[in-house]
Coordinates of C-alpha atoms and ligand atoms in Angstrom, one line a residue:
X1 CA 0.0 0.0 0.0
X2 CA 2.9 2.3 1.2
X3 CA 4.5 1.6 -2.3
X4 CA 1.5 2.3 -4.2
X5 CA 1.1 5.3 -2.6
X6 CA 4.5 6.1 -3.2
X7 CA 4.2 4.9 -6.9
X8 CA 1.0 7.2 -7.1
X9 CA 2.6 10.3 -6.0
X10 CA 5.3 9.8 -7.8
X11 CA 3.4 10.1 -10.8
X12 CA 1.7 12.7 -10.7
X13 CA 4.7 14.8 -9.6
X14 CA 5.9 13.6 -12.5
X15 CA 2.8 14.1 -14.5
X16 CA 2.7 17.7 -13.6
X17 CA 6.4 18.3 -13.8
X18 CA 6.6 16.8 -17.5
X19 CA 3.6 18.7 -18.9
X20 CA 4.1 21.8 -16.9
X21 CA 7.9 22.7 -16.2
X22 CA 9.1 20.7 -19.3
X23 CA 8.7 20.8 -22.8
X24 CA 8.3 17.6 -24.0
X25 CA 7.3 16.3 -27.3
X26 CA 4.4 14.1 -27.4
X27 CA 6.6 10.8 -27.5
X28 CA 8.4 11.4 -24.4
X29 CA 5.1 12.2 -22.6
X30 CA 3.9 9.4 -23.9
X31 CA 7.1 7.0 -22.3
X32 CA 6.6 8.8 -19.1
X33 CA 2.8 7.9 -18.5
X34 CA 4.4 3.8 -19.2
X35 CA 7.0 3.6 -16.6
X36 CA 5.5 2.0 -14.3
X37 CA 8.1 2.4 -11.3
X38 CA 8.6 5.9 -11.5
X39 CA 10.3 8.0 -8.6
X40 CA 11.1 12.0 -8.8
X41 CA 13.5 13.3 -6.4
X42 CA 14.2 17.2 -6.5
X43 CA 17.9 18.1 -6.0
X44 CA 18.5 19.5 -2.5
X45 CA 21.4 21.4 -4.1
X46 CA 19.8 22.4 -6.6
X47 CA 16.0 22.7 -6.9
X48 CA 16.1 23.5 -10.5
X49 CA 17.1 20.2 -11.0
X50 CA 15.1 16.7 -10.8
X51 CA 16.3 13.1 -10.7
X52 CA 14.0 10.5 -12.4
X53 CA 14.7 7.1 -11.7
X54 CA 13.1 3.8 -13.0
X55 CA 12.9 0.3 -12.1
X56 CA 15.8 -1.3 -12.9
X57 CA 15.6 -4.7 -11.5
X58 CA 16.0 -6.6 -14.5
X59 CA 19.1 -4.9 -15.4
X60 CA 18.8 -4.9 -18.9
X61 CA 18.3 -1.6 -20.9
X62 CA 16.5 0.5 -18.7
X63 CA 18.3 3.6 -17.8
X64 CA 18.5 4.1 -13.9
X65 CA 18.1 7.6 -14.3
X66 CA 17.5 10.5 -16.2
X67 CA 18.6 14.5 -15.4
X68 CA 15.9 17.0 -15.8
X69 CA 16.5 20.1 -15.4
X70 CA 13.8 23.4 -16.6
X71 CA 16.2 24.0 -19.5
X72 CA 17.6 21.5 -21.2
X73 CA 14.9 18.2 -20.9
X74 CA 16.7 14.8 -21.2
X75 CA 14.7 11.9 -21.7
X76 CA 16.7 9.7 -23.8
X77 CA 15.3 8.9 -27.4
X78 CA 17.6 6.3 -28.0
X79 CA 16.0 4.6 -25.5
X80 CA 12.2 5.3 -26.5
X81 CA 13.0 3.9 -29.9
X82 CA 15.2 0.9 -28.3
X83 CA 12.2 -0.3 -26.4
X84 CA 9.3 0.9 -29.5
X85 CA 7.8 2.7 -27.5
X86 CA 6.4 4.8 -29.8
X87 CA 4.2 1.7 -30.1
X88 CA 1.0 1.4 -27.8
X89 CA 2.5 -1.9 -26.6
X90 CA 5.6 -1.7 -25.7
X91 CA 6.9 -2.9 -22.9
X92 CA 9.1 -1.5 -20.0
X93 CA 9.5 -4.6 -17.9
X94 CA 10.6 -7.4 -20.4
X95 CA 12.1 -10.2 -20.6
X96 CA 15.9 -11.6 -20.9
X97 CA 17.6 -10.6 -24.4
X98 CA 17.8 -14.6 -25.9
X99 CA 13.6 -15.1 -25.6
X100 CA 13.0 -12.0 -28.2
X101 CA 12.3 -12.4 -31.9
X102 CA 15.7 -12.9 -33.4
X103 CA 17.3 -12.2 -37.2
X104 CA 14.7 -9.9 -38.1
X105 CA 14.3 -9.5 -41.6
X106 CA 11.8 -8.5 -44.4
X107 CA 11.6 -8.2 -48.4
X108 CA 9.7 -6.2 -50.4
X109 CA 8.8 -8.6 -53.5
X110 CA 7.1 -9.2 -57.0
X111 CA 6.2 -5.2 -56.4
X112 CA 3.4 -5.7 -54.2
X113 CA 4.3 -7.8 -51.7
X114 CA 6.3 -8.2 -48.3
X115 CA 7.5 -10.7 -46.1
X116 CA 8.8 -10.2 -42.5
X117 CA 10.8 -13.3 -41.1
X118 CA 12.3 -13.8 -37.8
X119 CA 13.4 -17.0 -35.6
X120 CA 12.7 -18.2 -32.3
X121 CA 14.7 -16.6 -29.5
X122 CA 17.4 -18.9 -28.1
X123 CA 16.2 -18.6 -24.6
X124 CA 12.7 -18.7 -25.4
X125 CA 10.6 -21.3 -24.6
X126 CA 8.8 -24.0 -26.6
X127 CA 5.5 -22.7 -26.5
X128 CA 6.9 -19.4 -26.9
X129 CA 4.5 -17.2 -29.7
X130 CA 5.3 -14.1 -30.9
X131 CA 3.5 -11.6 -32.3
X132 CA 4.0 -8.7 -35.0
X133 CA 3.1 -5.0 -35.1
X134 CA 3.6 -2.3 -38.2
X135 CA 3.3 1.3 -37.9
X136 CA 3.9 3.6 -41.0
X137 CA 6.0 6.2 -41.6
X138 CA 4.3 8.9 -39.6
X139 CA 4.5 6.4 -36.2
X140 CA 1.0 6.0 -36.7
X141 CA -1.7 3.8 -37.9
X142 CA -0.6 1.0 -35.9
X143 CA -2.4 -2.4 -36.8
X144 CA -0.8 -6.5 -35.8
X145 CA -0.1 -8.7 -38.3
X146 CA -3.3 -10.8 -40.3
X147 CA -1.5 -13.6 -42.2
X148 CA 1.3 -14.9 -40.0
X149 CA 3.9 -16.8 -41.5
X150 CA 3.7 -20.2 -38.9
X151 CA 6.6 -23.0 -38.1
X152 CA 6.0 -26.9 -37.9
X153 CA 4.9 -25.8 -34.5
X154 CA 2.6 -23.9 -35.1
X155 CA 4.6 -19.9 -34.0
X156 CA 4.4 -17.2 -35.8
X157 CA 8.0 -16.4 -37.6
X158 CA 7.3 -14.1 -40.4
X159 CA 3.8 -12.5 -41.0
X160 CA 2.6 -11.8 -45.2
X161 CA 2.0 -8.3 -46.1
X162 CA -0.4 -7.8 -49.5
X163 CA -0.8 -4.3 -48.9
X164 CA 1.6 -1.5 -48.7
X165 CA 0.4 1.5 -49.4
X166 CA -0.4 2.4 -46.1
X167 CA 3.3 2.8 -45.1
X168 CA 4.0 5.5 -46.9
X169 CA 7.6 4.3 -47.7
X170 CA 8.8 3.9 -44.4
X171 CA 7.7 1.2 -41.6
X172 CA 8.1 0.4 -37.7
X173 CA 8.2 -3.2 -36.4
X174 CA 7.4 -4.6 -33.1
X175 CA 7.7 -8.3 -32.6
X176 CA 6.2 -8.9 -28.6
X177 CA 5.9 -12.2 -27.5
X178 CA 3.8 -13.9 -24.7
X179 CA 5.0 -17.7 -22.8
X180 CA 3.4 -18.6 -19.7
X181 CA 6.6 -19.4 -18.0
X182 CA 8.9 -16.4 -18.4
X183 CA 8.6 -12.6 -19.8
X184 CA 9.4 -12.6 -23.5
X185 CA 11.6 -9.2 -24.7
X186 CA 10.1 -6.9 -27.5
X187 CA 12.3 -7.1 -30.8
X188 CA 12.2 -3.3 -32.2
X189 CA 13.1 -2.6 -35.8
X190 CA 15.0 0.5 -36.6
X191 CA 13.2 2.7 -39.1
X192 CA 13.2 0.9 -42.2
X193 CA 12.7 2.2 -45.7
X194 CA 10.6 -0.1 -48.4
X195 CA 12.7 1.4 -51.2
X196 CA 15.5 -0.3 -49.4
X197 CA 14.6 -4.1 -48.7
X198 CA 13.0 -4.5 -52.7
X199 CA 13.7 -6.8 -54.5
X200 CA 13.2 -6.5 -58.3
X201 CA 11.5 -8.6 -60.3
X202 CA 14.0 -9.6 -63.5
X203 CA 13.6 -6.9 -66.6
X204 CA 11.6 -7.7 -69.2
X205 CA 11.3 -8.3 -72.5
X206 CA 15.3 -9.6 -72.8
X207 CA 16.2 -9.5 -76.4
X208 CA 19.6 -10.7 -77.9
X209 CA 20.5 -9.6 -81.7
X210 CA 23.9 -11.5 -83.1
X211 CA 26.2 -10.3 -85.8
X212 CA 29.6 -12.5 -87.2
X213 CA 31.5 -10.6 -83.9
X214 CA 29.1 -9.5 -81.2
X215 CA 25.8 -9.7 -79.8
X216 CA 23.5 -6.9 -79.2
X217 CA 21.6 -6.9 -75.6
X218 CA 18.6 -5.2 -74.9
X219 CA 16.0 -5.1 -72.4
X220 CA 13.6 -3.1 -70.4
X221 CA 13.6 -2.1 -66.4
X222 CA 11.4 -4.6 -64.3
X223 CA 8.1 -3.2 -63.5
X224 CA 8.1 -1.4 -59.6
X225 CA 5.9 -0.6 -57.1
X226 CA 6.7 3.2 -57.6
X227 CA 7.8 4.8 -60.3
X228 CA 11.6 5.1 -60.7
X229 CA 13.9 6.9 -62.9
X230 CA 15.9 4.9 -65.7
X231 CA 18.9 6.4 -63.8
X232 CA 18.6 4.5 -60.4
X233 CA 19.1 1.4 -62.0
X234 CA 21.8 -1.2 -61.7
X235 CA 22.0 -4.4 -63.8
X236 CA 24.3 -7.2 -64.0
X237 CA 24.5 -9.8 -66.6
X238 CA 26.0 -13.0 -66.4
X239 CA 26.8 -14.5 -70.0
X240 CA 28.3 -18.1 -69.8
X241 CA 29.2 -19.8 -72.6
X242 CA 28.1 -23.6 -73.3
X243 CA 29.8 -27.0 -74.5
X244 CA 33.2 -25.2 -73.2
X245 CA 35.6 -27.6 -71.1
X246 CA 34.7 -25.1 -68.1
X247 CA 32.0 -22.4 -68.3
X248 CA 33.7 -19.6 -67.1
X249 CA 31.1 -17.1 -66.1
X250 CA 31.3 -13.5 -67.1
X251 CA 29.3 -10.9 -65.0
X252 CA 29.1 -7.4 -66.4
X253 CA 27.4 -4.6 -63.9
X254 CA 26.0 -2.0 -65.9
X255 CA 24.2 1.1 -64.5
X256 CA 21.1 2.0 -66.0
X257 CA 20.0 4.3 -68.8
X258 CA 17.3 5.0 -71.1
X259 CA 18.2 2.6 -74.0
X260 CA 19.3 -0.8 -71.4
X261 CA 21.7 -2.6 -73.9
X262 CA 24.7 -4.1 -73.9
X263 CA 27.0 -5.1 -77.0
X264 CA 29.0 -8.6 -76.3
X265 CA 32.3 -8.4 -77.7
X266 CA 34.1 -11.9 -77.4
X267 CA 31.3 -13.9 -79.4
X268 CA 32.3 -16.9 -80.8
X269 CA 29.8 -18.0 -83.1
X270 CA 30.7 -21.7 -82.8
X271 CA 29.2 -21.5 -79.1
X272 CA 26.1 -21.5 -77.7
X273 CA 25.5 -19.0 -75.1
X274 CA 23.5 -18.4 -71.9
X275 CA 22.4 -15.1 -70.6
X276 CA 20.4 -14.1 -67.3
X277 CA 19.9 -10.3 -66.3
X278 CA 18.8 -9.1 -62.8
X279 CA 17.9 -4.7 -61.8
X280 CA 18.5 -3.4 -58.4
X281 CA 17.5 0.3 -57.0
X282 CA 20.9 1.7 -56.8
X283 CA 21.1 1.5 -52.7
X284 CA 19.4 -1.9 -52.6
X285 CA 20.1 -5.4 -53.0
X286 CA 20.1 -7.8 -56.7
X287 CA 16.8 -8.6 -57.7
X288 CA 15.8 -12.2 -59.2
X289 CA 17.8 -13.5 -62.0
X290 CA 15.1 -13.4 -65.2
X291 CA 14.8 -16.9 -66.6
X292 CA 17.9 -18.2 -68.3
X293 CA 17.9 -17.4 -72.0
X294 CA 19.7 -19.3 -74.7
X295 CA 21.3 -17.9 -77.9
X296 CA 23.7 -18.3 -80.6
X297 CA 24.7 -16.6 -83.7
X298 CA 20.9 -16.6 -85.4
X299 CA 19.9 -15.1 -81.5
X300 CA 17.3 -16.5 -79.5
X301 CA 16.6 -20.1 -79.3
Ligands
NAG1 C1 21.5 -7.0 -11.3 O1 22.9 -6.6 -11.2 C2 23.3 -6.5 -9.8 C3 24.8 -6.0 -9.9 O2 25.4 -6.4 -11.0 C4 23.2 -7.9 -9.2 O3 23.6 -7.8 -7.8 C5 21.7 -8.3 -9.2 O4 21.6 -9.6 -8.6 C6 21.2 -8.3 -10.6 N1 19.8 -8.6 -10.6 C7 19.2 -9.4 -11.5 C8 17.7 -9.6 -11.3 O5 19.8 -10.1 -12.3
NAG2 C1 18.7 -14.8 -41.0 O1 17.7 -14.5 -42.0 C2 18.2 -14.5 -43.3 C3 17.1 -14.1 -44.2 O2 15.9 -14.7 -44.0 C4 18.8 -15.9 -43.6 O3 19.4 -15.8 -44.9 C5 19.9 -16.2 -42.6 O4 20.4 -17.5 -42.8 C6 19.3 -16.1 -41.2 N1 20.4 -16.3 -40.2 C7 20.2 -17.1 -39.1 C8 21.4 -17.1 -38.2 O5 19.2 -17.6 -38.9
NAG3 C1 6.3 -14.9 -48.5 O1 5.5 -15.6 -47.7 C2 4.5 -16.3 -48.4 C3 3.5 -16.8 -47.4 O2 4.2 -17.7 -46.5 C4 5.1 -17.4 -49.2 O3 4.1 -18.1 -50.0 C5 6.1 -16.7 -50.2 O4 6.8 -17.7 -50.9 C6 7.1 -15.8 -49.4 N1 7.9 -15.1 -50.4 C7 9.2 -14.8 -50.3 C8 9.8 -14.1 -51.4 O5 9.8 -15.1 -49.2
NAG4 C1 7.8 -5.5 -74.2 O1 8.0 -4.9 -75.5 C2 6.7 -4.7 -76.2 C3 7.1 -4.1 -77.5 O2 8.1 -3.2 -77.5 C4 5.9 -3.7 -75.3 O3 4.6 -3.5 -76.0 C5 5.6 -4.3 -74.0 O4 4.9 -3.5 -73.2 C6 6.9 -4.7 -73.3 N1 6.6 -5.4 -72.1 C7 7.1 -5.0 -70.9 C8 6.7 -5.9 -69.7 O5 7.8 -4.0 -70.8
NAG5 C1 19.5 -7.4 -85.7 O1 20.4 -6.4 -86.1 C2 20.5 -6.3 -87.6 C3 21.6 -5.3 -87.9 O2 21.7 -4.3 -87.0 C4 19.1 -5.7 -88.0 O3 19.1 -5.6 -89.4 C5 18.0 -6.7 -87.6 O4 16.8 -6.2 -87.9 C6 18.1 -7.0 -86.1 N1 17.1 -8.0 -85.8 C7 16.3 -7.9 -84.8 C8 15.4 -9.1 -84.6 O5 16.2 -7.0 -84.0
NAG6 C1 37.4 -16.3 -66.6 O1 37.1 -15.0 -67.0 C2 37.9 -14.0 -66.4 C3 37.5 -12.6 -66.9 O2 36.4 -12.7 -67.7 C4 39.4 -14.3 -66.7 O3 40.2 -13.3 -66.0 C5 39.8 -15.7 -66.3 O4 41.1 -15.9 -66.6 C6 38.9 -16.7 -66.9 N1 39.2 -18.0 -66.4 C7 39.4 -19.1 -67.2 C8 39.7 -20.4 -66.5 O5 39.4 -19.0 -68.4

């Protein structure tokens, strides 16, 4: 009761000291209201100055205090994105760092579509589930997962986006998890940008046009989910020649330009041939490879 008490005053001194004396900005306001084991102690030195401490019994990532003073506020951001708090779950009083949601991944794929993956914590147990939160760009419209990617056992590990317009371009993760034994830690993502974790479908419409010493390449950029300049392109080719003793593979990175070709110099036209061409975004990672494409010196086959 005595504790309680104490917890409740606590509180609201800091409730009125946050809002009143401080300017904070909405998220920090919103942190304080969630510790749960909140003191305030005014400096005896200084009363200027107040000392905010939390509960720290799990003694993982929760600072033990925080300065205040009237002019220069100090709640730490790091921390309020560390823990997601700018989610409406997260969660102060967690869990040992092996049970969270490990090698947190996703992919934005054929345009539309995005996967999130993860893997079982190390120190979580069997029955352990997990479950996964997006927020878009702005911090806001926060909604949980609705087609969960499930192991042999039946946890969630990866969740099935079909819609991502509502992101806006940028997206917020929060992977809780809940086991009747022991507290399960949040996994918070970083900010992470669509644009980023694409993955291009191959270019289309690959055409190859063979004369007695080279071969002309052409081709077109892969369709995207937003529209992107010819210019933000990369494309490699890998050309490997066929019925050799060895095929030695040859992989030609080209940035991209209005007219994508290519002119293949060391054509023999005794040899058959076999081409496959893959785009990236310029500060992402290789696309698919398009479908392998045979040719010799009449083209296509
Ligand atoms: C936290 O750390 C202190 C000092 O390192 C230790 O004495 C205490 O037992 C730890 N508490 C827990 C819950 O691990
Ligand atoms: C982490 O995930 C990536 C992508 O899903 C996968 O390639 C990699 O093997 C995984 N690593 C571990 C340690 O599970
Ligand atoms: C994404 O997840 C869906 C649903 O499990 C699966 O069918 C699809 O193959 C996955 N795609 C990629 C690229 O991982
Ligand atoms: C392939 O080329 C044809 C003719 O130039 C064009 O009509 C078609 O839209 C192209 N397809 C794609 C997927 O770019
Ligand atoms: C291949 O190139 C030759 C010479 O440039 C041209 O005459 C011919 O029309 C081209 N063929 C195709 C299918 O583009
Ligand atoms: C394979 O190709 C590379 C460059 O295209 C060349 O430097 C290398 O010597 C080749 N290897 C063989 C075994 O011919």
């Amino acid at each position: 009761m005595t504790y309680f008490m104490d917890d409740l005053m606590a509180f609201i001194w800091i409730s009125i000291l946050l809002t009143s004396v401080y300017c904070l900005t909405e998220e920090q306001e919103d942190l304080a209201a969630k510790v749960s084991e909140l003191s305030v102690t005014i400096s005896k030195k200084d009363p200027k100055r107040v000392e905010l401490i939390w509960d720290n019994s799990d003694n993982i990532t929760t600072p033990t205090s925080v300065m205040q003073t009237p002019y220069s506020p100090v709640m730490d951001m790091d921390y309020i994105k560390k823990v997601c708090c700018h989610f409406s779950n997260c969660n102060l009083n967690h869990g040992g760092e092996d049970t969270a949601a490990k090698n947190f991944s996703c992919i934005v794929y054929n345009i539309y579509f995005m996967n999130c993956t993860w893997t079982v914590g190390k120190a979580a147990p069997n029955h352990v589930q997990y479950y996964l939160y997006s927020q878009n760009a702005k911090k806001k419209q926060e909604s949980e997962c609705t087609n969960y990617i499930k192991d042999s056992q039946k946890r969630h590990v990866g969740c099935h986006f079909d819609e991502l317009d509502r992101f806006g371009g940028k997206a917020y993760f929060l992977v809780t998890g809940s086991s009747k034994r022991i507290k399960i830690k949040n996994f918070c993502s970083e900010k992470i940008s669509l644009f980023s974790i694409e993955k291009y479908n191959a270019p289309s419409n690959i055409t190859v046009n063979c004369s007695k010493s080279n071969c002309l390449i052409q081709w077109q950029k892969p369709k995207t989910r937003i529209e992107i300049g010819d210019t933000e392109f990369r494309y490699m080719l890998c050309i490997q020649k066929l019925g050799s003793q060895y095929t030695n593979d040859t992989e030609i990175e080209l940035p991209g330009s209005t007219k994508n070709e290519y002119v293949f110099t060391n054509f023999d036209m005794e040899k058959n041939y076999i081409l496959k061409i893959r785009a990236r975004h310029r500060r992402a990672s290789w696309g698919y490879w398009s479908k392998p494409i045979e040719f010799d010196h009449l083209g296509r086959i």
